[in-house]
Short mmCIF file of C-alpha atoms and ligand atoms in Angstrom, two decimals:
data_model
loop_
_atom_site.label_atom_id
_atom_site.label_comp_id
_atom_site.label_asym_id
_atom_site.label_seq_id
_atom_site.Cartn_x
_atom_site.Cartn_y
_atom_site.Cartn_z
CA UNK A 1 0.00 0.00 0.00
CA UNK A 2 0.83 3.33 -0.64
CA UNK A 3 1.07 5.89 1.73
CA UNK A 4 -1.21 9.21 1.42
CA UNK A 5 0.42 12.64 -0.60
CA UNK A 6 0.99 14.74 2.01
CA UNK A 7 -0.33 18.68 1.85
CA UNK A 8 0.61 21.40 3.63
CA UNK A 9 -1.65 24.25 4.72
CA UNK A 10 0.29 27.38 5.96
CA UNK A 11 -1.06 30.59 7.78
CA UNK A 12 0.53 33.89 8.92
CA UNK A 13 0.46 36.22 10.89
CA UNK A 14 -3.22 36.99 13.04
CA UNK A 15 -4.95 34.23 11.35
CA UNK A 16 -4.89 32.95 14.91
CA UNK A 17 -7.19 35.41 15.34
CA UNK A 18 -9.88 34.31 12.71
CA UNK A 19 -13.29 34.36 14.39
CA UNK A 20 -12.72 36.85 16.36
CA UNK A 21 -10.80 39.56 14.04
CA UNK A 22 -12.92 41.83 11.91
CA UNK A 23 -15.48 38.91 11.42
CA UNK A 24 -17.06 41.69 8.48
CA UNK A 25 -14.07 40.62 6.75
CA UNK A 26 -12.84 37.19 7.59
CA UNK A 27 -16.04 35.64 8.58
CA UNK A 28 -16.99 33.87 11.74
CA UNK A 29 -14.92 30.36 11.26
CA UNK A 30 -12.03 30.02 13.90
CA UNK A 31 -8.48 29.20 12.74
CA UNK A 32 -9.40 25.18 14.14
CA UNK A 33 -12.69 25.47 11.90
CA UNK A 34 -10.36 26.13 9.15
CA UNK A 35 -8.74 23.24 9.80
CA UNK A 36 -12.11 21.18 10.03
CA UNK A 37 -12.01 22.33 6.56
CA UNK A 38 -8.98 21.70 5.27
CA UNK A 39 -8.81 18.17 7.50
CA UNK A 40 -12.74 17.20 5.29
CA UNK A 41 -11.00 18.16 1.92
CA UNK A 42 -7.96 16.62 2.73
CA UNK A 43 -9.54 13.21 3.35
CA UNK A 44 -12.21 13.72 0.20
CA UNK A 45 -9.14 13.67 -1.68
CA UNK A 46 -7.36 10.93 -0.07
CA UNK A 47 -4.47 12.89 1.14
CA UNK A 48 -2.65 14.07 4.36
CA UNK A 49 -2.82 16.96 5.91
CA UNK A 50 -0.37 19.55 7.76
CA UNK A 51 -1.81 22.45 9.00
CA UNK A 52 0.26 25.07 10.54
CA UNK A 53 -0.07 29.11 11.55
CA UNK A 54 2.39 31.37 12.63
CA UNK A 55 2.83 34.59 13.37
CA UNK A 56 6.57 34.96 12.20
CA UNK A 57 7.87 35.36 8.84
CA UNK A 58 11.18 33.42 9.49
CA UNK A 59 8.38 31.18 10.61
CA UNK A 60 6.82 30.57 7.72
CA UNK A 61 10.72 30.71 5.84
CA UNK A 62 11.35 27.73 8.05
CA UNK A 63 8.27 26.01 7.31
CA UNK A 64 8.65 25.76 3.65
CA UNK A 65 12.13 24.53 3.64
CA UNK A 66 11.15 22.18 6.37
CA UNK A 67 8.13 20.54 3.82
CA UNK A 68 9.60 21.59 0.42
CA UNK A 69 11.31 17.81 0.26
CA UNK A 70 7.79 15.91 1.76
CA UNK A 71 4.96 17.69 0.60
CA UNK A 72 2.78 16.67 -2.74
CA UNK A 73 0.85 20.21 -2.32
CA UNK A 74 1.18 23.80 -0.50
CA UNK A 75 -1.75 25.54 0.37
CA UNK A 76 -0.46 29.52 1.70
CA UNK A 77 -2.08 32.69 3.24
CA UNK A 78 1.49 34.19 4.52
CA UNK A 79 -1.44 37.17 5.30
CA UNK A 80 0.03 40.30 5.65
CA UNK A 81 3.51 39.42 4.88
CA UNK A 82 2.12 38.57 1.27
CA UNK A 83 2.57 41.94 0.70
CA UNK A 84 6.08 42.65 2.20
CA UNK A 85 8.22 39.19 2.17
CA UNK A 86 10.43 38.77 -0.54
CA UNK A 87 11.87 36.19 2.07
CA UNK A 88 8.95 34.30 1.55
CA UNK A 89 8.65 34.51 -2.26
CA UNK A 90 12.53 33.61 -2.15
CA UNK A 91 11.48 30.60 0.03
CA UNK A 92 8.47 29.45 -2.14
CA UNK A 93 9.85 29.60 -5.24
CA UNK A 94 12.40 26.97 -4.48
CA UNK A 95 9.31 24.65 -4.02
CA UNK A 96 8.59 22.33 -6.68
CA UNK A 97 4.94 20.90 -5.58
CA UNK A 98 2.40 22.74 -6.79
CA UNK A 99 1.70 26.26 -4.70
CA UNK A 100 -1.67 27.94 -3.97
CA UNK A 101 -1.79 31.18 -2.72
CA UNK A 102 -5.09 32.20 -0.80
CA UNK A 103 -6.73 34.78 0.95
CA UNK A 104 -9.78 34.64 2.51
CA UNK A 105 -10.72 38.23 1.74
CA UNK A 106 -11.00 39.90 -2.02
CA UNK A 107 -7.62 41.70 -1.24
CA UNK A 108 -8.49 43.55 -4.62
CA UNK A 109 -11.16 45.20 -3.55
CA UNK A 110 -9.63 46.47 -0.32
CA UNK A 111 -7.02 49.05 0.67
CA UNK A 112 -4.66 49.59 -2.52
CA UNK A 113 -1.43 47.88 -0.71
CA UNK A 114 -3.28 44.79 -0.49
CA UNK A 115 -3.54 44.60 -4.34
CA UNK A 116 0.43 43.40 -4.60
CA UNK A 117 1.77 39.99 -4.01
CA UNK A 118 5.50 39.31 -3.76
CA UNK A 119 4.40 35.48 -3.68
CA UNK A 120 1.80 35.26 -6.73
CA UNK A 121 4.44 35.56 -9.25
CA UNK A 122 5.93 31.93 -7.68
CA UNK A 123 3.07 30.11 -7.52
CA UNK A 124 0.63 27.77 -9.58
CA UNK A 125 -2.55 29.62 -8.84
CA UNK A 126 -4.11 32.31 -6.46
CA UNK A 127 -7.92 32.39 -4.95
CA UNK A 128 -9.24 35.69 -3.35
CA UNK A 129 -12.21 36.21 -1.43
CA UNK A 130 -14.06 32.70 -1.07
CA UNK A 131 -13.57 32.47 2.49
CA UNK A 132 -12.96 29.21 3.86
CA UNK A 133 -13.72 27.61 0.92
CA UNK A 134 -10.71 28.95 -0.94
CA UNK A 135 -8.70 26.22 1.14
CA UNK A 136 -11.31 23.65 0.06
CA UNK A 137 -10.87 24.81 -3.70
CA UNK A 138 -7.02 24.82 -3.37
CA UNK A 139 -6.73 21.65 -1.59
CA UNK A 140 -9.03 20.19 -4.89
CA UNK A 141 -6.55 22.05 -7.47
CA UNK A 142 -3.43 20.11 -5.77
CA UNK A 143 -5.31 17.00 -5.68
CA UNK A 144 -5.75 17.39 -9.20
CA UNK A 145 -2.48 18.44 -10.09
CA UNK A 146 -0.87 15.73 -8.21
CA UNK A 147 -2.92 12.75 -9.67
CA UNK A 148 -1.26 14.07 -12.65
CA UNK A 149 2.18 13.25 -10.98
C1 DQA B 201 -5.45 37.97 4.16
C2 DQA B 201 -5.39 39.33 3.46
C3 DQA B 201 -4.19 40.13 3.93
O1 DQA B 201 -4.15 41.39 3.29
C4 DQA B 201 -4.27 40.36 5.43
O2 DQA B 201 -3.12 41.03 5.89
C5 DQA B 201 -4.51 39.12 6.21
C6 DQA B 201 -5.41 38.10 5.67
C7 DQA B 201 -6.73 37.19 3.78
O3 DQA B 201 -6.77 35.99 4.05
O4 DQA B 201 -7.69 37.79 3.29
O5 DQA B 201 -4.08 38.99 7.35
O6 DQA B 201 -4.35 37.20 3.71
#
């Protein structure tokens, strides 16, 4: 038997918070209902999951070199260090499994800074402002892309 691809889910910085941080925005789902989510699309798919948040950017750095070698799939909100890392973009774009950025929120149709990404120009795809389900659609596009091998 084979074992399970593994995915990793990564969070930044105040997504700890989720719930209880401008709920207007980010909804009312805690960072563990999240993971409810990500843990249900996970096992739809027939893979593993790591889910991890952080409020650090060497963090999240550490993280991704940590998986890079193990991982079939990375699912990332680095949150507000999307838009000020290049440590992070450095970091993912050594990855070779297939990236998803996310964001919970439409970051497009928020404050103007929120409109740049240092990390969408080293990933495979980027979903904005689905919530929760973002995860759920990104965890589906890895599936996909690693059944492809
Ligand atoms: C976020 C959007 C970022 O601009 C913000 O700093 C976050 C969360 C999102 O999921 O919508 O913390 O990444």
């Amino acid at each position: 038997m084979t074992t399970p691809s593994l995915v990793a889910v990564l969070n930044g910085p105040n997504l700890n918070l989720l719930g209880e941080r401008q709920p207007e925005v980010y909804g009312h789902e805690t960072l563990d209902d999240l993971r409810d989510v990500c843990r249900r699309a996970t096992d739809r798919a027939g893979l593993l999951l790591d889910f991890r948040q952080t409020n650090h950017e060497g963090g999240l750095v550490d993280a991704i070199h940590e998986l890079r070698h193990t991982i079939s799939g990375l699912v990332i909100n680095a949150a507000a260090y999307t838009h000020t890392s290049v440590a992070i973009r450095d970091a993912l774009a050594v990855v070779t499994a297939p990236t998803i950025e996310v964001h919970l929120s439409n970051v497009h149709r928020r404050e103007p800074f929120r409109g740049h990404s240092y990390l969408s120009a080293v990933v495979d795809g980027v979903i904005v402002g689905c919530g929760t389900q973002g995860y759920e659609l990104a965890i589906a596009r890895i599936a996909r892309l690693a059944a492809r091998g």
